[in-house]
XYZ file of C-alpha atoms in Angstrom:
565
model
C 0.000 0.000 0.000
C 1.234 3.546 -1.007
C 1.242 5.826 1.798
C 2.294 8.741 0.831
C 5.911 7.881 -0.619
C 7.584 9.062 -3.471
C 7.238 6.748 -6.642
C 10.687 7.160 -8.362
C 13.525 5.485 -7.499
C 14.776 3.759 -4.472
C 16.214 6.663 -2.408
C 18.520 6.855 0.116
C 18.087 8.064 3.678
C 19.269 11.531 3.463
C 18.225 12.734 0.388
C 14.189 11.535 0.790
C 12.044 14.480 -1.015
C 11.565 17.495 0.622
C 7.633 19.159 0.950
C 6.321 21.348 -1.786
C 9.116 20.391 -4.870
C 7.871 20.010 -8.166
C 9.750 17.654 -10.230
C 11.556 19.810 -13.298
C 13.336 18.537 -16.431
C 16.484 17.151 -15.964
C 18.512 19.959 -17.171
C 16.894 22.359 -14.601
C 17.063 22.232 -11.064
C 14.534 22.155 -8.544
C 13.009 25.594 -7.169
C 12.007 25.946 -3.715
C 8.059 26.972 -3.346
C 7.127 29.635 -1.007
C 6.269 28.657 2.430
C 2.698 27.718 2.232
C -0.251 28.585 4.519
C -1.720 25.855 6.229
C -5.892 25.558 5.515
C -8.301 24.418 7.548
C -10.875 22.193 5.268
C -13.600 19.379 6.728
C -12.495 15.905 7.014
C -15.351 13.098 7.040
C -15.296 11.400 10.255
C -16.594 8.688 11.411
C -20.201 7.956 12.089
C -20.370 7.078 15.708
C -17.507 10.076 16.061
C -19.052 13.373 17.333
C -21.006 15.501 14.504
C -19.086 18.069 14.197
C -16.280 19.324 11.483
C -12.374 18.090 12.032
C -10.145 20.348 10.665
C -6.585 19.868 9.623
C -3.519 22.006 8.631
C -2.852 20.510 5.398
C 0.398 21.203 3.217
C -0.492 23.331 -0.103
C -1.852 21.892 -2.712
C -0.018 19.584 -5.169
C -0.414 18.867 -8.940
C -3.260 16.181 -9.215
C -2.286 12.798 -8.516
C 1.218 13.338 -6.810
C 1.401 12.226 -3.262
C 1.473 14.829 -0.379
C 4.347 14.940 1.527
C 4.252 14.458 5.294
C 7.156 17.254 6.069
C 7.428 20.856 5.652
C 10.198 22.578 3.687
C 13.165 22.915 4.588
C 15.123 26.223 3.346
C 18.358 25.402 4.775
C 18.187 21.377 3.530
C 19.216 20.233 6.840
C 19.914 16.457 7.222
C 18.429 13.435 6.578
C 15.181 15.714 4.690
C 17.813 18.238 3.127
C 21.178 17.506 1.232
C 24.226 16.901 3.966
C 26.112 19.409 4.666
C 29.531 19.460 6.953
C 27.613 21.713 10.135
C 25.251 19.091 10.419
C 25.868 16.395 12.311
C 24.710 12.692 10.944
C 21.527 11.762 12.549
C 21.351 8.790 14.997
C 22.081 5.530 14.561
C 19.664 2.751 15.406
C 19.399 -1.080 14.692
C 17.004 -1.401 12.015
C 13.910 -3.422 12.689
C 11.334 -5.324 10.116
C 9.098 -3.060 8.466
C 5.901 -4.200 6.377
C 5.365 -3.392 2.933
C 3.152 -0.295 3.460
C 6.634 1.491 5.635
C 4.700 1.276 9.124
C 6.804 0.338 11.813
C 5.977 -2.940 13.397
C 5.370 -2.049 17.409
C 7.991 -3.867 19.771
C 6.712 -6.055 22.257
C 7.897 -4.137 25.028
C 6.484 -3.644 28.851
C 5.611 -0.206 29.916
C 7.372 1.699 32.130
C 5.332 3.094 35.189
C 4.676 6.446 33.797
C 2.923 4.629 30.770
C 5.661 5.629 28.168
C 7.145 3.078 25.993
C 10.571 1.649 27.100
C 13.425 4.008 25.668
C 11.436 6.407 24.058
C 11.511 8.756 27.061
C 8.403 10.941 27.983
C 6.024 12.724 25.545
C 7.730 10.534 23.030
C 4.306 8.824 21.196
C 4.697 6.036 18.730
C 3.604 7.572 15.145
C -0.046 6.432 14.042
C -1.109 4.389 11.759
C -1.677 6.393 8.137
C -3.662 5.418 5.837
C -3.008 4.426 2.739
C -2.791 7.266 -0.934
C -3.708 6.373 -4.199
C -0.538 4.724 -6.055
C 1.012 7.058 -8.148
C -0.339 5.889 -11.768
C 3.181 5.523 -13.542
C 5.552 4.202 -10.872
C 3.557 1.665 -8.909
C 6.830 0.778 -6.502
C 7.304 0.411 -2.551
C 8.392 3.468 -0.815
C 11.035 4.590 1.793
C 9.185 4.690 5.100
C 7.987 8.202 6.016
C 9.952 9.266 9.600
C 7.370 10.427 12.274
C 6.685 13.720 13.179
C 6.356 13.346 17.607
C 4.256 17.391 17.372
C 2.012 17.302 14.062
C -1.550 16.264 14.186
C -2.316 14.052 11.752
C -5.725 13.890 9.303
C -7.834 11.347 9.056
C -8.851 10.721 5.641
C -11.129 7.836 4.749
C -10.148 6.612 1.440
C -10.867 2.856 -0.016
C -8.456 0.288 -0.126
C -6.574 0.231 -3.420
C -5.154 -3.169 -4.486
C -1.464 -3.739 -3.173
C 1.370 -3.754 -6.089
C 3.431 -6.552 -5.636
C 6.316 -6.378 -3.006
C 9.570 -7.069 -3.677
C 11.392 -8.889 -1.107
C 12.232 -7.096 2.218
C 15.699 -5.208 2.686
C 16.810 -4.498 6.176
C 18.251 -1.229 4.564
C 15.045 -0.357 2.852
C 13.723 -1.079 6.096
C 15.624 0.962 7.837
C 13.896 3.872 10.198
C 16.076 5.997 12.630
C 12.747 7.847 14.557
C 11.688 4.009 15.363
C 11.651 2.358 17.849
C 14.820 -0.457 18.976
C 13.718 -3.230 16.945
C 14.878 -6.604 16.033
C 19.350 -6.494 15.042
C 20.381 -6.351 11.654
C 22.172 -9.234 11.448
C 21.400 -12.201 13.905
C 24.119 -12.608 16.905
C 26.723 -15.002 16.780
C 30.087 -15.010 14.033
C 29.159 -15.906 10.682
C 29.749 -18.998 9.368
C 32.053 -18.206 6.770
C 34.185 -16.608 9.502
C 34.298 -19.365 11.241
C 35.102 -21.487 8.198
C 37.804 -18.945 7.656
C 38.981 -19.477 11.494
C 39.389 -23.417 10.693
C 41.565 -23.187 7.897
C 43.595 -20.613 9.366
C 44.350 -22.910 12.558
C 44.480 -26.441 10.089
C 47.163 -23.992 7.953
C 49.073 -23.034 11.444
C 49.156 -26.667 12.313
C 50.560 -27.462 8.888
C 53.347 -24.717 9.118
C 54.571 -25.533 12.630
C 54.570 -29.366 11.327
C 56.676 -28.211 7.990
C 58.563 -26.474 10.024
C 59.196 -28.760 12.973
C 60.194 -31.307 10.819
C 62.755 -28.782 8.929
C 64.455 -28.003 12.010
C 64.394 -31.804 13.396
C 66.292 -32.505 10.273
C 68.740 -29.174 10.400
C 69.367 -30.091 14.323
C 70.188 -34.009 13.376
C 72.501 -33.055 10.660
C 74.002 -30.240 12.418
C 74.571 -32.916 15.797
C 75.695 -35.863 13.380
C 78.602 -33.690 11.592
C 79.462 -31.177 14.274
C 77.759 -28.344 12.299
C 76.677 -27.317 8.943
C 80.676 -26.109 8.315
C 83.029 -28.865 8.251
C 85.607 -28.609 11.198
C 89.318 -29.922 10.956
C 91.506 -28.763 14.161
C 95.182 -29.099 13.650
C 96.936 -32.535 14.745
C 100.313 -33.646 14.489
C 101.335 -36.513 12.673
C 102.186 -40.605 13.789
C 105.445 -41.066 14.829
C 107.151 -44.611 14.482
C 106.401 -45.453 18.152
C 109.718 -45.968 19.316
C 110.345 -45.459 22.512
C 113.268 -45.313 24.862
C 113.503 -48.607 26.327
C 113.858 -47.591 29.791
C 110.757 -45.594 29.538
C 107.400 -47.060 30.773
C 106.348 -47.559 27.281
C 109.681 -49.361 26.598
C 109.336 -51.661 29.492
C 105.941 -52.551 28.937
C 106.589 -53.288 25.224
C 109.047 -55.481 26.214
C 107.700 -57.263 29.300
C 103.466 -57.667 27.906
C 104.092 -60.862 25.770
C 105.771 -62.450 28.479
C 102.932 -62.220 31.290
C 99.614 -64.087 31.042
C 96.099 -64.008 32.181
C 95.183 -67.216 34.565
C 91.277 -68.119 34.997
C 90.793 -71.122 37.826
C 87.468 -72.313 38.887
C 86.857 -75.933 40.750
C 85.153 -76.684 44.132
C 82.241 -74.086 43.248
C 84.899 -71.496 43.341
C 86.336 -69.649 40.570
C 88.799 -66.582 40.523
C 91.482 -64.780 38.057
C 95.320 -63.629 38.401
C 98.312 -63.098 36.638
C 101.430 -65.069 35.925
C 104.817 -64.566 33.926
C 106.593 -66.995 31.771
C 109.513 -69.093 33.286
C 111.062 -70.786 30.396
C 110.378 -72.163 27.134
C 108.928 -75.499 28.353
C 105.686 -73.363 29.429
C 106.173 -73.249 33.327
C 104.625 -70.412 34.606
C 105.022 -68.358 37.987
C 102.261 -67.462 40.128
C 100.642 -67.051 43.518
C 99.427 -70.497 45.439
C 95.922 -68.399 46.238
C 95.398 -67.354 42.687
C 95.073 -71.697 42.006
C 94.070 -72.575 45.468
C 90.706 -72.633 43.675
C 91.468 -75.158 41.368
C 92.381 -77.564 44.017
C 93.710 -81.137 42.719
C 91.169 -81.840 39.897
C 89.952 -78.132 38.961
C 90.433 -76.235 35.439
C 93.012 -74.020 34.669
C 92.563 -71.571 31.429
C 95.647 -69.465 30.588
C 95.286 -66.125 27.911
C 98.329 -64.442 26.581
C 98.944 -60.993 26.149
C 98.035 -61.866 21.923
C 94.852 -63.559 23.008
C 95.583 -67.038 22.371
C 94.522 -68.837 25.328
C 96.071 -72.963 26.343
C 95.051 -74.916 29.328
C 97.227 -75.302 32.126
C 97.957 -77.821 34.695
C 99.301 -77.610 38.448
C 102.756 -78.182 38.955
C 103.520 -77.765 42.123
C 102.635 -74.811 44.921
C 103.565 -73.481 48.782
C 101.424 -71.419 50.708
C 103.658 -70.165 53.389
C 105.535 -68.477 50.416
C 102.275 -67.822 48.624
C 103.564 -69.644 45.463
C 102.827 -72.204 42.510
C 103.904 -73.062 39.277
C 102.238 -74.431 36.541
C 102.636 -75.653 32.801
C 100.982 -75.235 29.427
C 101.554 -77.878 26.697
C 101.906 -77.511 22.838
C 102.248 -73.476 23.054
C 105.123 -72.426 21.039
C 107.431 -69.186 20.695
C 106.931 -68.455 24.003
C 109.261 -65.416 25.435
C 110.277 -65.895 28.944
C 110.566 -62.739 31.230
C 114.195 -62.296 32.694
C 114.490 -62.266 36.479
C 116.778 -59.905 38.517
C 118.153 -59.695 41.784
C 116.507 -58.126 44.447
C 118.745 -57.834 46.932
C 120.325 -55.103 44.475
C 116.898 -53.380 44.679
C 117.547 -49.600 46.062
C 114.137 -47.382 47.875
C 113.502 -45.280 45.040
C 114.180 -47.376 42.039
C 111.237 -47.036 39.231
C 109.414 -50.464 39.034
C 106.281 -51.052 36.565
C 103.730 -53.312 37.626
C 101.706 -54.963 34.846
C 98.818 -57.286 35.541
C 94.766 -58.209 35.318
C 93.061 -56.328 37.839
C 89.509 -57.018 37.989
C 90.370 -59.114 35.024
C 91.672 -56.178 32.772
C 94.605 -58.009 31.069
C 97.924 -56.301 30.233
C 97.221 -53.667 32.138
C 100.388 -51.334 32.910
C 100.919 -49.270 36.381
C 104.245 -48.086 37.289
C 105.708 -46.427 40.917
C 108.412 -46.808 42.961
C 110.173 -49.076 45.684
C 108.732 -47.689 48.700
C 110.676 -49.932 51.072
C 112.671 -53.084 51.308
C 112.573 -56.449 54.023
C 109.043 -55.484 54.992
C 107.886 -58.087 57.206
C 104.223 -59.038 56.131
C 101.520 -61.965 56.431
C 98.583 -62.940 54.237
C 96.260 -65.000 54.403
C 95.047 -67.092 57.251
C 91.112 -67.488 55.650
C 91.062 -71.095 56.979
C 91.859 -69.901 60.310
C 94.252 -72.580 61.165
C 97.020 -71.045 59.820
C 97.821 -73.629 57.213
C 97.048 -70.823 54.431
C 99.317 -68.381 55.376
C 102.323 -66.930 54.190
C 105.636 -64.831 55.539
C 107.325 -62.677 53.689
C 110.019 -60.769 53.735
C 108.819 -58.042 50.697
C 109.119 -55.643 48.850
C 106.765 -52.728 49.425
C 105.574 -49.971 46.080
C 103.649 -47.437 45.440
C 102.439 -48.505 42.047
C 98.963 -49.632 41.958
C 97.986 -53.294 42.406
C 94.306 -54.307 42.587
C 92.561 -57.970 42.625
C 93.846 -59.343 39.380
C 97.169 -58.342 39.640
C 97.961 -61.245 42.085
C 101.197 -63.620 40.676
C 102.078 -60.924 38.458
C 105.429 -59.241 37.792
C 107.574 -56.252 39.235
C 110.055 -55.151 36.866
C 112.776 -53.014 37.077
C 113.892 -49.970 34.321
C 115.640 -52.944 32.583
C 112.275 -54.852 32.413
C 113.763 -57.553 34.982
C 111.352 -59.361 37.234
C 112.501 -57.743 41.222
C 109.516 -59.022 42.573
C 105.607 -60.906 42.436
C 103.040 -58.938 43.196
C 101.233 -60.685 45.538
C 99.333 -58.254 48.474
C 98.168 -54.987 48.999
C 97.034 -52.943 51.947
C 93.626 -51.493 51.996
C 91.831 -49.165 53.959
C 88.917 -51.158 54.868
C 90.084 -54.433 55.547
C 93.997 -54.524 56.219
C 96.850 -56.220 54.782
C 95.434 -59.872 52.383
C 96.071 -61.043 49.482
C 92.918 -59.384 47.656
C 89.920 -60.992 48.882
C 87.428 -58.746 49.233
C 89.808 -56.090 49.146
C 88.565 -52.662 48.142
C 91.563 -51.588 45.914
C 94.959 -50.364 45.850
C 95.935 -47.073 48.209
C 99.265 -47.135 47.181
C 100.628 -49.983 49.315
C 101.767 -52.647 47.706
C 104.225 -55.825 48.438
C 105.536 -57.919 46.254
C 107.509 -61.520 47.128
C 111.747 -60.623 46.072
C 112.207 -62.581 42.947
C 115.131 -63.947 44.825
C 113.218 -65.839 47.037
C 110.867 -66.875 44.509
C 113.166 -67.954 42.506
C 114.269 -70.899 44.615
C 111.105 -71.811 45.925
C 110.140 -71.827 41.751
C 113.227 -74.580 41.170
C 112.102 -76.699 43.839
C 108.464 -77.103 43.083
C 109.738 -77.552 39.354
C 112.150 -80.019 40.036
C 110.778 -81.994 42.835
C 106.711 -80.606 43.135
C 107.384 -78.806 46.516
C 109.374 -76.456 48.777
C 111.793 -76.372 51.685
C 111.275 -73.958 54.503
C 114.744 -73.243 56.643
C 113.793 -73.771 60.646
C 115.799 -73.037 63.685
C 113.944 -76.000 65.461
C 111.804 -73.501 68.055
C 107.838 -72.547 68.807
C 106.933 -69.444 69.657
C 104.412 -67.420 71.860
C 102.612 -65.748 69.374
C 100.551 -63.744 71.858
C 103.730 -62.385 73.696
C 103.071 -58.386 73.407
C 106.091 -57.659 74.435
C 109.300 -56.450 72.238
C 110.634 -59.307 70.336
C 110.341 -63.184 69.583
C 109.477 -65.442 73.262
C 110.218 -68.836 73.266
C 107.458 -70.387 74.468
C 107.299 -72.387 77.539
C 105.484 -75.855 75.691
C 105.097 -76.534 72.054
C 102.219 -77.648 69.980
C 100.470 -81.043 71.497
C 102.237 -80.024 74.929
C 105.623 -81.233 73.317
C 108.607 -79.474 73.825
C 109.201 -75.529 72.602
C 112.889 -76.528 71.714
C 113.244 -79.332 69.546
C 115.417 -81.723 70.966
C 118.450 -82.129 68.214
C 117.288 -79.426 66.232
C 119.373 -76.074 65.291
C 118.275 -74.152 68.470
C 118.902 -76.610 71.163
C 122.344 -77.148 69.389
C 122.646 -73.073 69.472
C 121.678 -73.588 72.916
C 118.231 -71.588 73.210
C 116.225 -72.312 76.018
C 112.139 -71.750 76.538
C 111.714 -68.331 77.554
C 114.386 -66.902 75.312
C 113.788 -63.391 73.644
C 115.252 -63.423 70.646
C 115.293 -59.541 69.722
C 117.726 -59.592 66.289
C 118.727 -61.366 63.280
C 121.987 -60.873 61.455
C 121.707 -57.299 63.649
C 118.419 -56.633 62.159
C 115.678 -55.538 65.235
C 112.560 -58.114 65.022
C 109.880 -57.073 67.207
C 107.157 -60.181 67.265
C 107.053 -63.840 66.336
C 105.907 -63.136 62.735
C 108.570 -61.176 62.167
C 111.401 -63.724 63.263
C 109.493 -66.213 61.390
C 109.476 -63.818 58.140
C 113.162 -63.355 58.262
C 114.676 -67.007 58.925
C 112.663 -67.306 55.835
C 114.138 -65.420 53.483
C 116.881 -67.838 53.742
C 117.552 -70.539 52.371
C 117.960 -73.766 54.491
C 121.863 -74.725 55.258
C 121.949 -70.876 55.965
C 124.159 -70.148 59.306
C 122.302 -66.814 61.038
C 123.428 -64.783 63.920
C 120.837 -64.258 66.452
C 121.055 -61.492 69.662
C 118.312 -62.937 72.727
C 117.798 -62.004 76.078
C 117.215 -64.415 79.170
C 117.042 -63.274 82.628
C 118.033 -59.384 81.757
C 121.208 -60.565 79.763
C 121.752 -59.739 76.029
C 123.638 -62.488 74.634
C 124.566 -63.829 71.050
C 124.399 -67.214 69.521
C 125.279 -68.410 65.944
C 123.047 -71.652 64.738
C 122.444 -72.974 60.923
C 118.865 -73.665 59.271
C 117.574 -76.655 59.540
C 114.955 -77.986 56.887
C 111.109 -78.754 56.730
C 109.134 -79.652 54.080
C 106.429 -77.369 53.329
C 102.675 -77.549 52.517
């Protein structure tokens, strides 16, 4: 329905038509008309309304058939009935709401507020009334802008008849649009489109991809970068091989020339197993070692030897001593074997550099070198069985270099790469002076057996499967805490202390004796005495300073023999 808007074309908000315009040719523009003078004229009213005459103030008079414009002139064209100008400001803005075909604003459902006004329209503000519909303009038979409201003109009230509608295009929510209405349903419904949000996804899907891409770039950069030490290739400056000769006197020399001598020993039997060291003897394959490294192995046990080249033989028991702490044994069909020299150790000097080369912990050829700390120090090891049948006096040599469990049996060469000594015990801080059971490691006290010693005790369990031990014939009080060796009062069994026949009744020592020297060397308890009349050998004559009843006197005896076990 046509009520009372323009028929041309769509027009926008501030430019609607302004009251008493004519429409001129295009080449002319439009003239303002004169203000006009309102006229009061009778309006038909109602029936059941009052009979009486309604007047209106109606705008002047328009060519026939034109529509009358709701809105007075405006001189000045001031916004949104005028053309914009900059010293007006833009007129409010308010969400549009639905608007019917005819332009009427639909009425929001609101509540009242208690002064009977309308919810945001503030007081005196009325909504605008319902118009009735004009006569379509004959040659433009189009929807209309809506018309805005005016809150302090009267409006008419024409009767007219209902004219048929022209078809309605579909609505626009700009066409729609009213700023005098009242708040009305949003634009655009709430919430983020959905081809934003579409957008959104493939913006965080393309993210994902990137740091992915880019992950996997720098996973491979880092990998190359750690497997080659960087993207540039690094060469640091490095002299070149020598021929590896080496002064033979040297460490390196010594151990070159010692390693293919000494050999690994592995012993199990009696659900015992254990591992030590040994040097070659001779060419027939007898081997030197210490009687605890095979104890192990007893009389029917296996015995694998490894050489410093790896090749490995089996071994069998030749002959061993524990109160030296020594045994030989023999591998068969081995040949080129190099034997070790042996030296003298009683031309041994404190201070000489030794190298000690061994298994410890079963690390073959393993080279440690040091010094020799001390000479003639008195030591005993063993005694695990507890009746004393297991252990050994000796009269050693004490280093510095480090010996550890493994190194047992091995050798103690000199500069010359001589054997001075076999390692055979070390001194721990835990657990005391043993031959390496259960021993924590070396703290730089070492002993070693002289090689002189060993030496003989070597030929005799070659050449006849056991050793001699030199005796003077006497027991001892081994729990005498006094200075010295005491002649005890009874031997072993309640026999005699002095052994009737033997070297010390011949010497003429008596029970009770306190033998404080040997050869003018100061002994100060039974192990020592014991210690030093065996570092002899037996036919050996010894000088020996005692004291009985207060009186120091000195008595010359030789070493008797005893078969040892």
């Amino acid at each position: 329905m046509d009520d009372g808007k323009p028929t041309g074309p769509k027009a926008k908000w501030w430019s609607r038509p302004s009251a008493g315009r004519v429409t001129l040719p295009e080449a002319q523009e439009p003239v303002p008309v004169s203000e006009p003078v309102p006229a009061r004229v009778p309006v038909p009213v109602p029936e059941d309304a009052a009979d009486s005459e309604v007047t209106a103030e109606l705008p002047p008079t328009q060519a026939p058939g034109r529509p009358q414009p709701l809105h007075e002139p405006d001189e000045y064209s001031t916004p949104p009935y005028g053309g914009p100008g900059p010293w007006a400001p833009a007129p409010p803005v308010q969400r549009p709401m639905p608007t019917p075909a005819q332009g009427t604003p639909i009425q929001p459902q609101h509540s009242p507020t208690p002064d009977g006004t309308a919810p945001g329209t503030g007081g005196g503000y009325a909504p605008p009334p319902q118009l009735q519909p004009h006569a379509p303009h004959p040659q433009a038979p189009q929807p209309h802008a809506p018309q805005p409201p005016q809150a302090h003109v009267q409006q008419p009230h024409i009767h007219t008849q209902p004219q048929p509608q022209p078809p309605q295009s579909p609505a626009s929510h700009w066409l729609q649009y009213d700023p005098w209405s009242a708040p009305g349903q949003p634009l655009t419904h709430p919430g983020e489109p959905a081809g934003k949000k579409r957008r959104g996804g493939s913006l965080l899907v393309g993210a994902v991809l990137l740091a992915l891409v880019a992950g996997g770039i720098g996973g491979g950069i880092g990998a190359y970068i750690e497997r080659n030490g960087g993207i540039t290739q690094v060469e640091l400056p490095q002299v070149s091989k020598d021929n590896g000769n080496r002064p033979p006197d040297s460490v390196a020399g010594i151990a070159a020339s010692a390693l293919p001598s000494v050999v690994t020993l592995h012993v199990s039997g009696g659900g015992e197993q254990g591992t030590g060291t040994g040097f070659v003897l001779d060419q027939q394959g007898h081997i030197l070692t210490n009687n605890h490294v095979v104890d192990p192995a007893g009389s029917a046990g296996d015995i694998s030897v490894t050489f410093s080249g790896g090749e490995t033989a089996k071994a069998k028991l030749v002959g061993k001593d524990s109160g030296y702490d020594l045994a030989v044994v023999k591998v068969s069909g081995v040949s080129g074997l190099k034997p070790l020299p042996l030296g003298n150790s009683d031309s041994v000097q404190v201070g000489d550099p030794v190298v000690a080369i061994g298994a410890p912990f079963d690390l073959q050829n393993t080279v440690t070198s040091g010094i020799i700390s001390a000479k003639e120090r008195p030591i005993t090891a063993g005694g695990e069985k507890g009746d004393g049948s297991d252990v050994s006096y000796v009269d050693a040599l004490q280093t510095d270099a480090p010996i550890n469990p493994g190194n047992s049996g091995g050798p103690l060469v000199d500069i010359k790469a001589r054997v001075i000594g076999i390692n055979s015990a070390i001194r721990a801080a835990d657990s005391g002076a043993g031959p390496e059971g259960g021993q924590a490691g070396s703290i730089g006290l070492g002993f070693a057996i002289p090689i002189n010693q060993g030496k003989r005790v070597a030929e005799e369990l070659i050449n006849t499967g056991k050793a001699t031990h030199p005796v003077i014939g006497v027991s001892l009080d081994m729990k005498y805490t006094g200075d010295g060796a005491r002649v005890g009062e009874k031997g072993k069994d309640g026999s005699p202390s002095v052994t009737s026949g033997g070297p010390g009744a011949k010497a003429g020592i008596k029970p009770g004796d306190i033998i404080t020297k040997v050869d003018g060397q100061r002994v100060h308890s039974g192990e020592e005495l014991i210690v030093k009349i065996r570092s002899h050998r037996p036919g050996d004559r010894l000088e020996l300073t005692l004291v009985r009843g207060g009186n120091e006197r000195t008595m010359t005896l030789t070493l008797g023999s005893a078969d040892g076990t």
